Short mmCIF file of C-alpha atoms and ligand atoms in Angstrom, two decimals:
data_model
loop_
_atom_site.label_atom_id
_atom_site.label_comp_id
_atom_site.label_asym_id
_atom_site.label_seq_id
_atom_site.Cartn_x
_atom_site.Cartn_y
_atom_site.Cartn_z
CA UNK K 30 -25.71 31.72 -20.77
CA UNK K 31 -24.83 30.10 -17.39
CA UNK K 32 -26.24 27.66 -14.92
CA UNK K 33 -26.26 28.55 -11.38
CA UNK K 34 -26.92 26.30 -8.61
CA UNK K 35 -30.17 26.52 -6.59
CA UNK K 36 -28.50 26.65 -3.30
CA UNK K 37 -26.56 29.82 -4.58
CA UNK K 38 -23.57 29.03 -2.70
CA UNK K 39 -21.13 28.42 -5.88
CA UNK K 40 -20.83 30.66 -8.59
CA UNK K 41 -22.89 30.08 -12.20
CA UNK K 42 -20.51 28.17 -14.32
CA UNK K 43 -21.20 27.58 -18.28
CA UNK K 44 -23.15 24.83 -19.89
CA UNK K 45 -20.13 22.10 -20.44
CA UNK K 46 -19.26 22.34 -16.49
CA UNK K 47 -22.95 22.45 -15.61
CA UNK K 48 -23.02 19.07 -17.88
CA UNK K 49 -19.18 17.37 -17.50
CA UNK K 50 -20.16 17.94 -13.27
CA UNK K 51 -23.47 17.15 -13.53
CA UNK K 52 -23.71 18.07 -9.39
CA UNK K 53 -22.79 21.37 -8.12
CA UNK K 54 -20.35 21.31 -5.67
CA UNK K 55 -22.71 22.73 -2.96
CA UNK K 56 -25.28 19.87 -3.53
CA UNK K 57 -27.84 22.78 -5.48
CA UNK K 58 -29.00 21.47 -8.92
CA UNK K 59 -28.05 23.71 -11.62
CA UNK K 60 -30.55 25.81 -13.13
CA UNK K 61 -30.63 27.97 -16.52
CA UNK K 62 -30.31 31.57 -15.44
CA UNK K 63 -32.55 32.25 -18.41
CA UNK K 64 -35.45 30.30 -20.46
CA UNK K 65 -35.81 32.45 -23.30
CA UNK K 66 -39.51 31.82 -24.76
CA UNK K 67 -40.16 30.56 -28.37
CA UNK K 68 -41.27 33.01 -31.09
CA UNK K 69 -44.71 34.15 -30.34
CA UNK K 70 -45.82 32.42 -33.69
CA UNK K 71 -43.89 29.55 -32.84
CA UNK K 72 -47.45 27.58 -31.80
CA UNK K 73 -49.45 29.17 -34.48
CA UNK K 74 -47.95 27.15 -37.56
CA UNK K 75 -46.45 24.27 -34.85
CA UNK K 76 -47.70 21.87 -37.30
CA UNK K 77 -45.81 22.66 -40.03
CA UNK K 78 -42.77 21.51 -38.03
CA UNK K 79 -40.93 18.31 -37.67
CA UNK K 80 -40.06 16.71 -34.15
CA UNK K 81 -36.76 17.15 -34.89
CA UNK K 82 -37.36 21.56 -35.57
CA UNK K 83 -39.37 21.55 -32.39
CA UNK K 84 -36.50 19.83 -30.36
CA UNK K 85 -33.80 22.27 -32.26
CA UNK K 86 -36.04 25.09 -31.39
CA UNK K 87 -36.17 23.98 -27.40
CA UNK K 88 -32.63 22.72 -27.23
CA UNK K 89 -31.22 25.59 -28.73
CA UNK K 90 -32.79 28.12 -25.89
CA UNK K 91 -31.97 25.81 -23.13
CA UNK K 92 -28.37 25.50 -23.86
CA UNK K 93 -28.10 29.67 -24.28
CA UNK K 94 -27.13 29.31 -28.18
CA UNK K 95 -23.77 28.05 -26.99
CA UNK K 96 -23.51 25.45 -29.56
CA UNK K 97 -22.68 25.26 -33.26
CA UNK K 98 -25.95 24.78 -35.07
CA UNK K 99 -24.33 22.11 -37.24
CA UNK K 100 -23.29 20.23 -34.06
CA UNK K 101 -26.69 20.44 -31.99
CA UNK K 102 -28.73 19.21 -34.99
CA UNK K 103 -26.24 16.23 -35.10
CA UNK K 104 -26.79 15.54 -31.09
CA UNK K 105 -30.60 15.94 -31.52
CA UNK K 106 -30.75 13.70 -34.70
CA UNK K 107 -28.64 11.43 -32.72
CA UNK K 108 -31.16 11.84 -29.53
CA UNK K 109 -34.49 11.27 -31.49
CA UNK K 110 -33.77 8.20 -33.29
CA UNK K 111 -37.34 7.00 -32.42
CA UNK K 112 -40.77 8.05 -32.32
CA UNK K 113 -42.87 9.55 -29.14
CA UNK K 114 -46.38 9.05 -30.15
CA UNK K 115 -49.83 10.12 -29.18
CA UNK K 116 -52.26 7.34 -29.04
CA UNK K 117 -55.97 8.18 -28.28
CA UNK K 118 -58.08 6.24 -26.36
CA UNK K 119 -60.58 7.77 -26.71
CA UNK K 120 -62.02 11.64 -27.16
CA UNK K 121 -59.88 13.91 -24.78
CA UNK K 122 -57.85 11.00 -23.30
CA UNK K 123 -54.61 10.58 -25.20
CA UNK K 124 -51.55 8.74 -23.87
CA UNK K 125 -48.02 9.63 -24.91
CA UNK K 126 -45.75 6.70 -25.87
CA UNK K 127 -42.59 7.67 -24.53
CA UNK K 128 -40.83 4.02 -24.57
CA UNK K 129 -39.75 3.11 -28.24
CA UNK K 130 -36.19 3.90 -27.15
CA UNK K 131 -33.92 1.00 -26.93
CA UNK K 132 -34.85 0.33 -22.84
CA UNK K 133 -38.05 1.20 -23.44
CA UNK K 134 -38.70 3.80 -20.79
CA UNK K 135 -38.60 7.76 -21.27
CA UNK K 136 -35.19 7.87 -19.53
CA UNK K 137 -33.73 6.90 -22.73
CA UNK K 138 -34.66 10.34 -24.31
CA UNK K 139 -32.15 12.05 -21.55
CA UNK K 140 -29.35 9.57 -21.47
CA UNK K 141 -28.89 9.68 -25.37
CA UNK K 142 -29.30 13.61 -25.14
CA UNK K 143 -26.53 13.94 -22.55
CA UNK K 144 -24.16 11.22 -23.56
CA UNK K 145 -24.33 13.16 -27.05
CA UNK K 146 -23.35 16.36 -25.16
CA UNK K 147 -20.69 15.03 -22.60
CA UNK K 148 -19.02 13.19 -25.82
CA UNK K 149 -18.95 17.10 -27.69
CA UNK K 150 -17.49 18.10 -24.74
CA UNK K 151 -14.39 15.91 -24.23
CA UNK K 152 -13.62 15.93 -28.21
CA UNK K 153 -10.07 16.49 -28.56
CA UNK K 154 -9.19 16.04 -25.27
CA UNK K 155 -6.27 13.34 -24.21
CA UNK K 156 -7.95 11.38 -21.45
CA UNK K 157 -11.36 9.54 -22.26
CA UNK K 158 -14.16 10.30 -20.03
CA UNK K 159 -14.94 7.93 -17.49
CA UNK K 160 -18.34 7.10 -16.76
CA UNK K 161 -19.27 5.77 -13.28
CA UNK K 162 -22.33 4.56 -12.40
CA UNK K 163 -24.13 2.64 -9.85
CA UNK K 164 -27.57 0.98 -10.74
CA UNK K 165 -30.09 -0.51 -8.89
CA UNK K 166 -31.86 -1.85 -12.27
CA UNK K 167 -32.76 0.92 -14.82
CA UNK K 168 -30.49 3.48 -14.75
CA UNK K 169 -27.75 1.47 -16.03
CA UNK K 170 -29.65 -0.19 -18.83
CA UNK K 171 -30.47 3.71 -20.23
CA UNK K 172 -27.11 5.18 -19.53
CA UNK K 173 -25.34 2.19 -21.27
CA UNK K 174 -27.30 2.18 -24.34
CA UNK K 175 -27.25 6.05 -24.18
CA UNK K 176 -23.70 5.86 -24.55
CA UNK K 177 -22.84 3.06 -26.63
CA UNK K 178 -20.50 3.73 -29.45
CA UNK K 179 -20.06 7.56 -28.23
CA UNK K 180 -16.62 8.31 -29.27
CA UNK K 181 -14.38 9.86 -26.20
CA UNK K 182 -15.97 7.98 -23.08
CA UNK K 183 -15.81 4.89 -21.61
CA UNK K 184 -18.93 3.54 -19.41
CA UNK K 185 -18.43 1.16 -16.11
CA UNK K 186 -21.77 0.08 -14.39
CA UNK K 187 -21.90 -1.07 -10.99
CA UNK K 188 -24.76 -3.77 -10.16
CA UNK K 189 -25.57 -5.75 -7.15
CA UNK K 190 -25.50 -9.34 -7.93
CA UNK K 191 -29.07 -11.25 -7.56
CA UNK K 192 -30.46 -8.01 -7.40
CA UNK K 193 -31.73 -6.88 -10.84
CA UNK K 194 -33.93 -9.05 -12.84
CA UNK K 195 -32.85 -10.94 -15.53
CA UNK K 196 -33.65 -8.62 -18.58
CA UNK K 197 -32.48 -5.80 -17.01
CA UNK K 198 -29.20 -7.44 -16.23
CA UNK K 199 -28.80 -8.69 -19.80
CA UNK K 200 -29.38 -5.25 -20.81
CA UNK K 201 -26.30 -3.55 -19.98
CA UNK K 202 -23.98 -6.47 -19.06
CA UNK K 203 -24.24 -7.81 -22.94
CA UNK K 204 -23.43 -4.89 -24.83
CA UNK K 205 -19.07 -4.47 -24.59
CA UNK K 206 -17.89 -2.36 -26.64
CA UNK K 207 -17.57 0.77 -24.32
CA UNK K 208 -19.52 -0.67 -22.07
CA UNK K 209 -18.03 -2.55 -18.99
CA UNK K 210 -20.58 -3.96 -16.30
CA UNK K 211 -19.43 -4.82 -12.34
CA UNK K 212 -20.98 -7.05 -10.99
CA UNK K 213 -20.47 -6.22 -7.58
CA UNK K 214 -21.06 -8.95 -4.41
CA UNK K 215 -23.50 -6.47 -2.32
CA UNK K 216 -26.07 -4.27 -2.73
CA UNK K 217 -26.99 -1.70 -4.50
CA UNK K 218 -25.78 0.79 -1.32
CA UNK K 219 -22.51 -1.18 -1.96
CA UNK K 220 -22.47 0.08 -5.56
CA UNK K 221 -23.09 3.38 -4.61
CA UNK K 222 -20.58 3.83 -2.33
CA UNK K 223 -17.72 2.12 -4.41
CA UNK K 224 -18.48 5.04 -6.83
CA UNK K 225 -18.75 7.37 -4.20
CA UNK K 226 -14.93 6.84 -3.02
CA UNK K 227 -13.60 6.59 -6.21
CA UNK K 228 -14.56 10.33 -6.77
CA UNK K 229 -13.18 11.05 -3.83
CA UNK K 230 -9.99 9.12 -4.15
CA UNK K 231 -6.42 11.84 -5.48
CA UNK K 232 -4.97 9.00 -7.28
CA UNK K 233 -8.01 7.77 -9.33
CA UNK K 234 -8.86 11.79 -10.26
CA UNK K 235 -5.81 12.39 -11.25
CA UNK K 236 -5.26 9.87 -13.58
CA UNK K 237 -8.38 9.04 -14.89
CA UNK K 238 -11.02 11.90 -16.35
CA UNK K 239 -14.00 10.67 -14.35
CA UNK K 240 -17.80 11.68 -14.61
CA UNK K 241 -20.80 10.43 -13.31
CA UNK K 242 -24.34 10.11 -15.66
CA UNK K 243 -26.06 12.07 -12.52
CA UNK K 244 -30.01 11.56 -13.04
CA UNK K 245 -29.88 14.99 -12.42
CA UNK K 246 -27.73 16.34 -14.64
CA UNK K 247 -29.49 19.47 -16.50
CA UNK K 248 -28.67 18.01 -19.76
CA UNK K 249 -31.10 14.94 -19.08
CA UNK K 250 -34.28 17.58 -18.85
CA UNK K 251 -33.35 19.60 -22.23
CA UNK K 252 -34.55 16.52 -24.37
CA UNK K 253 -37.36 15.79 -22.22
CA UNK K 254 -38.74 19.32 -23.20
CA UNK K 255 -38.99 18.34 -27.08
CA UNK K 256 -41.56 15.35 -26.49
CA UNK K 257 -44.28 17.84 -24.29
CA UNK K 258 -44.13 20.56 -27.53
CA UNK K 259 -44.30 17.71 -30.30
CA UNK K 260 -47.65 16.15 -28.29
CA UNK K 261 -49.28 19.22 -28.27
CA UNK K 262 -48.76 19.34 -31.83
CA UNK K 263 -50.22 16.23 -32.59
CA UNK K 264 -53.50 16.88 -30.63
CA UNK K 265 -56.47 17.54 -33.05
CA UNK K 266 -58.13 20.41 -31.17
CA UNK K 267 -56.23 23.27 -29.83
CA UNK K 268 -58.86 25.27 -28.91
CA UNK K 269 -59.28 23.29 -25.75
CA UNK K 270 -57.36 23.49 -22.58
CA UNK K 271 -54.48 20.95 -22.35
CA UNK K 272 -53.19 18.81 -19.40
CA UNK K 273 -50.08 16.71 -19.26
CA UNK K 274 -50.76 13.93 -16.80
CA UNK K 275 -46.92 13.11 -15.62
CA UNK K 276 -46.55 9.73 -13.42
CA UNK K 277 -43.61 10.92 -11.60
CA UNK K 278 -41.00 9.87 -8.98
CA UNK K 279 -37.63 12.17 -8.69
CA UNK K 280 -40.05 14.61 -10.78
CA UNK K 281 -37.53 15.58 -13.25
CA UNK K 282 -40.18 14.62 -16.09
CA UNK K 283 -42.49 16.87 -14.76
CA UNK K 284 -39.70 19.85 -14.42
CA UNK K 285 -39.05 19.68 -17.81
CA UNK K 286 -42.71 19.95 -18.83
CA UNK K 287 -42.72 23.27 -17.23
CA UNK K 288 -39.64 24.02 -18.97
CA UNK K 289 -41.20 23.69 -21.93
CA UNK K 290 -44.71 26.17 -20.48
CA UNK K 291 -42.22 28.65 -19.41
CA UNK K 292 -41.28 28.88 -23.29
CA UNK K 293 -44.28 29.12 -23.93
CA UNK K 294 -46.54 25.55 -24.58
CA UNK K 295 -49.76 26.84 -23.22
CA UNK K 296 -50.66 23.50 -21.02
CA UNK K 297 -51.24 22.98 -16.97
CA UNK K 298 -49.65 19.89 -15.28
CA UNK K 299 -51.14 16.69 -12.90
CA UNK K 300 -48.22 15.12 -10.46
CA UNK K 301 -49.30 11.46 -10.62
CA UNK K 302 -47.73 9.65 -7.83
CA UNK K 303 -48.14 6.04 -6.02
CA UNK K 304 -47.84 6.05 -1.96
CA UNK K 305 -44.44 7.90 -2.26
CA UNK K 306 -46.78 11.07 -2.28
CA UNK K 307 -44.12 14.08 -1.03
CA UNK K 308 -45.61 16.71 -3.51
CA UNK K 309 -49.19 16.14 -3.88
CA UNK K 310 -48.97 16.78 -0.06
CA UNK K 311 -46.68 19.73 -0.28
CA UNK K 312 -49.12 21.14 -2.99
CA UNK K 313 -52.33 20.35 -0.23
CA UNK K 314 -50.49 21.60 2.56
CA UNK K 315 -47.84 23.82 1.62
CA UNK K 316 -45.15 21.64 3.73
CA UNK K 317 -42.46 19.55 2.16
CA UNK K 318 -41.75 16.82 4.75
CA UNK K 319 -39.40 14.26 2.57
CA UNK K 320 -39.99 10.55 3.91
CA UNK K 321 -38.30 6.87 3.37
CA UNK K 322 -39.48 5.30 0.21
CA UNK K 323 -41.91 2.98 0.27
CA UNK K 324 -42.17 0.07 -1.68
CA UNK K 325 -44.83 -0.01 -4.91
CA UNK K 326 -45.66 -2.22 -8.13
CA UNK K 327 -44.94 1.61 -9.94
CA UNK K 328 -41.58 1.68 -8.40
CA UNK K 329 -39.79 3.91 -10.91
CA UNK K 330 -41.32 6.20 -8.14
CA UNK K 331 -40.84 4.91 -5.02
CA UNK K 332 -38.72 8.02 -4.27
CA UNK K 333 -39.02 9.88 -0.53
CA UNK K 334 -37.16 12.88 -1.33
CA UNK K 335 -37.43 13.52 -4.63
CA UNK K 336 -34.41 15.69 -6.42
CA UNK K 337 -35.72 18.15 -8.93
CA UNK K 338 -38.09 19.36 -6.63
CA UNK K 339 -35.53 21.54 -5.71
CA UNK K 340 -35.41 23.00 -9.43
CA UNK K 341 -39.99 23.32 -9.21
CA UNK K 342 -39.57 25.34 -6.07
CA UNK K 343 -37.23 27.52 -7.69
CA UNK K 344 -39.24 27.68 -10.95
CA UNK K 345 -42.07 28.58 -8.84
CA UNK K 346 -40.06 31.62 -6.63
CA UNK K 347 -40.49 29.07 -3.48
CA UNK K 348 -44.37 29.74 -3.52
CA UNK K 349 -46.66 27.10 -3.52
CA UNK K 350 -49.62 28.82 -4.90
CA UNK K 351 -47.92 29.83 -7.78
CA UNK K 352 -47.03 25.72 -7.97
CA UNK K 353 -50.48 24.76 -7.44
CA UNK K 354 -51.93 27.40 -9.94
CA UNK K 355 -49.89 25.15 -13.00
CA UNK K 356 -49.86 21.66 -11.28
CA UNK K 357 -52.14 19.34 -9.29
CA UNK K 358 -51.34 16.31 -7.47
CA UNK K 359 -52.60 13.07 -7.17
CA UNK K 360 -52.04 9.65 -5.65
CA UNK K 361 -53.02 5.85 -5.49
CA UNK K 362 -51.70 3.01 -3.92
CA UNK K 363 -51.21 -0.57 -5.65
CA UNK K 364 -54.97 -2.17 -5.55
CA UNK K 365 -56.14 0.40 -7.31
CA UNK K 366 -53.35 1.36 -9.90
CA UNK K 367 -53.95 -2.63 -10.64
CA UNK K 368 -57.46 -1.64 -11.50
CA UNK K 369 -56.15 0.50 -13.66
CA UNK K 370 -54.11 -1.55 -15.80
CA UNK K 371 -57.59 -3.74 -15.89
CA UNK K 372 -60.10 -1.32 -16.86
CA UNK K 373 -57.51 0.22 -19.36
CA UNK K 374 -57.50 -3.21 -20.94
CA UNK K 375 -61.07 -3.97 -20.57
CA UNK K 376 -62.32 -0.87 -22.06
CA UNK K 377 -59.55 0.75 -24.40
CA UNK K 378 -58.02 -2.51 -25.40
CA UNK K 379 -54.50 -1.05 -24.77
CA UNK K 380 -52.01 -2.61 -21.81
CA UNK K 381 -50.69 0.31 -19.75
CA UNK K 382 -47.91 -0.32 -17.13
CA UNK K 383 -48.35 0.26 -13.48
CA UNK K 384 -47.01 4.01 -13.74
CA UNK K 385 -48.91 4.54 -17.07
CA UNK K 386 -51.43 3.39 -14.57
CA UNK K 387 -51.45 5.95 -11.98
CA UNK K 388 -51.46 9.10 -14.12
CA UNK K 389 -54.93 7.33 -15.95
CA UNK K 390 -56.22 7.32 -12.60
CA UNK K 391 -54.86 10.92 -11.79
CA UNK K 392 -56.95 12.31 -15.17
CA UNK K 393 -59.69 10.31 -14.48
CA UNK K 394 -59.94 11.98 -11.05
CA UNK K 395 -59.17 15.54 -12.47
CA UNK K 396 -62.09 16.04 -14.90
CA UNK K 397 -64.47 15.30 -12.17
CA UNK K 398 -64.00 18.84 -11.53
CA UNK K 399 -64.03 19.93 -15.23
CA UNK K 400 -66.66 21.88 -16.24
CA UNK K 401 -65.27 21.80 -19.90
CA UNK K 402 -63.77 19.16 -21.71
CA UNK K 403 -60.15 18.86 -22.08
CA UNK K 404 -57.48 17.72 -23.68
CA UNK K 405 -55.66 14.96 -21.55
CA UNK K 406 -52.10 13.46 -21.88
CA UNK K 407 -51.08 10.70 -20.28
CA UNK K 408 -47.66 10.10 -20.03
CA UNK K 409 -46.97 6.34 -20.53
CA UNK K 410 -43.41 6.43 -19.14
CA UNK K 411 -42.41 2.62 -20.05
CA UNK K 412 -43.62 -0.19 -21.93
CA UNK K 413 -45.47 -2.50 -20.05
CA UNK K 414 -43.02 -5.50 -20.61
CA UNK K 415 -40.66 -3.66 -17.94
CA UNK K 416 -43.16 -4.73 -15.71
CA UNK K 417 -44.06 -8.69 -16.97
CA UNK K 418 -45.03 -10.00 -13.67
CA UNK K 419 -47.14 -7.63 -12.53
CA UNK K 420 -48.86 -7.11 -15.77
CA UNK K 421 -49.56 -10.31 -17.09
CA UNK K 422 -50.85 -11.34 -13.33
CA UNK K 423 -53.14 -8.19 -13.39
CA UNK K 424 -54.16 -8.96 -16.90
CA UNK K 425 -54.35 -12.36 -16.78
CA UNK K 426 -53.11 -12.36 -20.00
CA UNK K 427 -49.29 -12.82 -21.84
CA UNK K 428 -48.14 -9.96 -23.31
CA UNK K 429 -45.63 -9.68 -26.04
CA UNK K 430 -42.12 -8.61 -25.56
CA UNK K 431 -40.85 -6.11 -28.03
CA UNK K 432 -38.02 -7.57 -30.23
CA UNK K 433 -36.10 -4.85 -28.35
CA UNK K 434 -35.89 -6.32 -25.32
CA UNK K 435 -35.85 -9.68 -26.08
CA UNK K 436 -32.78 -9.53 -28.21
CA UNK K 437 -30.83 -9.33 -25.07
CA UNK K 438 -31.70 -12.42 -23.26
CA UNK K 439 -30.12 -14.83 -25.77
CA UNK K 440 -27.05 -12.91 -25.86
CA UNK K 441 -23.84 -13.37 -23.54
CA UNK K 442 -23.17 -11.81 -20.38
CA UNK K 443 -20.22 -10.31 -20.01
CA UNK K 444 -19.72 -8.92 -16.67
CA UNK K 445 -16.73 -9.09 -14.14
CA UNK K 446 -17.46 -10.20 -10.93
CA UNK K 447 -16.30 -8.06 -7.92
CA UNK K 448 -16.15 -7.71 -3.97
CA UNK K 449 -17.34 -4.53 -2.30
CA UNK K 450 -13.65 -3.95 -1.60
CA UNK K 451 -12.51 -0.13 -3.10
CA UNK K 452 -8.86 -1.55 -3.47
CA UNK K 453 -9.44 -4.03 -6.47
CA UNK K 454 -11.86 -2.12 -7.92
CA UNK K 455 -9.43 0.96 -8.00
CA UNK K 456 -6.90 -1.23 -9.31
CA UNK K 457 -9.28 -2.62 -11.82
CA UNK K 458 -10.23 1.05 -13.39
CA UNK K 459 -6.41 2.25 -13.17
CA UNK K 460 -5.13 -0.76 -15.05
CA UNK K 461 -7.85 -0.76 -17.65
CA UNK K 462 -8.18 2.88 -18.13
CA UNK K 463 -4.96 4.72 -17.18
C1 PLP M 17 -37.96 7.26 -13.89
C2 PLP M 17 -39.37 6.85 -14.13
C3 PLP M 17 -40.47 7.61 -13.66
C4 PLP M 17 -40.29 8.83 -12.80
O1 PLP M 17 -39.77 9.92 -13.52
P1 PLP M 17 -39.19 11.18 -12.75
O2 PLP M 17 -38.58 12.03 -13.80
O3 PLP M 17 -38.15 10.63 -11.79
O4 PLP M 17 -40.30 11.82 -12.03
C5 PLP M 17 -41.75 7.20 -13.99
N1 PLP M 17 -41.95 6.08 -14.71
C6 PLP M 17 -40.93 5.32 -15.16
C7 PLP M 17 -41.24 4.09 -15.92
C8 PLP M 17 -39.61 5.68 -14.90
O5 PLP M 17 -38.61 4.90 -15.34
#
């Protein structure tokens, strides 16, 4: 099977160039050119099966049977290393723990998923792969751990100094190994555009083997499928109608929930987003008018443009009532996705984090118009100790941080301080890794 670009002006290429580019070259998103449904039976005896069958049974399809079954298993068993459970709150209302990965946030699902794949890839192969990537905060601590210890590839991350907090920071500038952190004198836009050149740059290309962990690399959505199908399996009454609450920002989470309907989980979608609210007004007024981000306590989703719509739109043949008949979209600004995280605590006894937050509000909103009850799943994209300040203020109370995360802050930094000038860093990558 191939992967063709959604702006259709480069040809389909296979799955390892869909996943080694990550970007098509005329700035489409790559796209299976087939999602081949589970057995019809598949749901009926659901479960019977393990996480790790249901993700085989997903990943399988999505990558076109291109891989050795021996080797997928290992990259899935290698992926799932944690749980993704359902928690009720209470009848119908069920929240999805998505963050007992090692940065405790969903995004660690697709970074393990794709390092696994990029690492199959480049086996045997003379040149490690070189991992660039620029980070603002989050994205490096989930790409580095994704990739730690993968054999073949080498990781640098680019942060702006100051500008990440200090758990973040220890996150991916403590680990070593294969994992080198920059930290670079500027800002993140400084980060982004040292990366930016080097791809562009003969000399560096040619000698080095050099990748970037795109967020919207294709191979980041496969794994996110497997959660959606192992939730529905864990929900106590099928006979009622099912709706994924996704809090959602670039909206890749979301895309790869309707992945997994378009094999076949019979479910219907909410779009839970803060101010940043592109799609819930494309879906009310059939216009898509991208804006400039603004600023939010849920600001995994402060996004103004966000990237996989591209691959919805196509999902949906470009129509929006075919969009709206599977998703609905919602919004809420800061006062009252704080309310949220009170009356969450106040009446369930359960701390939810400020994105976690939104999509409770987006269900709550929903069944208004219910004349049946549902079942409701709340994606709970992070722990709520990503977001200690605004939490604990909201709360008024301290909440525990998992051993996880707190491992890091004792241990050493170990990153190498840089100028935003392209020459040293060039010269740093060539003498470390040519
Ligand atoms: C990345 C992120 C989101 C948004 O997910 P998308 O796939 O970009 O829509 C939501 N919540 C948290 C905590 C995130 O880290």
């Amino acid at each position: 099977m191939n992967y063709y670009s959604t702006q259709r002006q480069t040809p389909a290429v296979d799955l390892k160039e869909a996943v080694l580019k990550g970007l098509p070259s005329d700035n489409g998103l790559f796209m299976p050119e087939k999602i081949e449904p589970l057995p019809a039976d598949f749901f009926d005896t659901i479960i019977d099966k393990s996480f790790h069958e249901i993700a085989f049974a997903l990943a399988d399809r999505l990558t076109g049977r291109t891989l050795p079954p021996s080797k997928l298993e290992h990259i899935i068993e290698q992926t799932l290393m944690f749980e993704a459970p359902l928690v009720e709150l209470e009848e119908n209302m069920n929240i999805l723990e998505l963050f007992h990965g090692p940065t405790l946030a969903f995004k660690d699902f697709g970074a393990r998923f794709m390092a696994q794949l990029m690492s199959y890839f480049v086996e045997g192969k003379s040149k490690k792969l070189q991992i660039l990537v620029a980070t603002s905060g989050d994205t490096g601590g989930a790409v580095a751990h994704g990739f730690l210890d993968v054999p073949n590839i080498q990781v640098t991350v680019l942060y702006p100094k100051g500008k990440v907090s200090f758990l973040q920071e220890k996150q991916f500038t403590t680990l070593g190994k294969n994992i080198t952190a920059l930290e670079i004198d500027g800002t993140f836009d400084d980060c982004q555009a040292l990366v930016k050149k080097a791809f562009l740059d003969a000399e560096l290309t040619e000698k080095l083997f050099l990748t970037s962990a795109n967020s919207i690399n294709i191979s980041r959505l496969i794994p996110q499928t497997f959660y959606y199908v192992n939730a529905y399996k864990q929900l106590k009454d099928k006979s009622k109608d099912t709706v994924f609450v996704v809090p959602s920002g670039n909206f890749g989470n979301i895309t790869a929930g309707v992945l997994a309907k378009k094999m076949g989980l019979p479910v219907k979608f909410i779009a839970a987003t803060n101010r940043n609210k592109i799609v819930p007004d494309y879906l009310a007024t059939g216009q898509y008018q991208p804006l400039p981000s603004v600023q939010t306590i849920s600001n995994a989703m402060d996004v103004g443009n966000p990237s996989n719509f591209a691959r919805l739109y196509e999902i949906y043949d470009k129509d929006v009532d075919k969009m709206r008949a599977d998703i609905k979209g919602f919004f809420y600004d800061d006062e009252q996705t704080k309310s949220a995280i009170t009356e969450v605590r106040k009446r369930y006894n359960y701390t939810i984090d400020p994105h976690g937050a939104v999509g409770y509000l987006a269900f709550k909103d929903y069944i208004k118009n219910c004349t049946k009850p549902i079942n409701g799943i709340i994606l709970e994209t992070a722990h709520p100790a990503k977001f200690l300040n605004t939490v604990e203020e909201v709360i008024g109370e301290k909440i525990k941080i998992p051993t996880a995360l707190q491992q890091y802050a004792e241990r050493e930094k170990l990153s190498i301080p840089m100028s935003i000038d392209f020459e040293p860093f060039k010269a740093f990558l060539i003498e470390q890794y040519a």
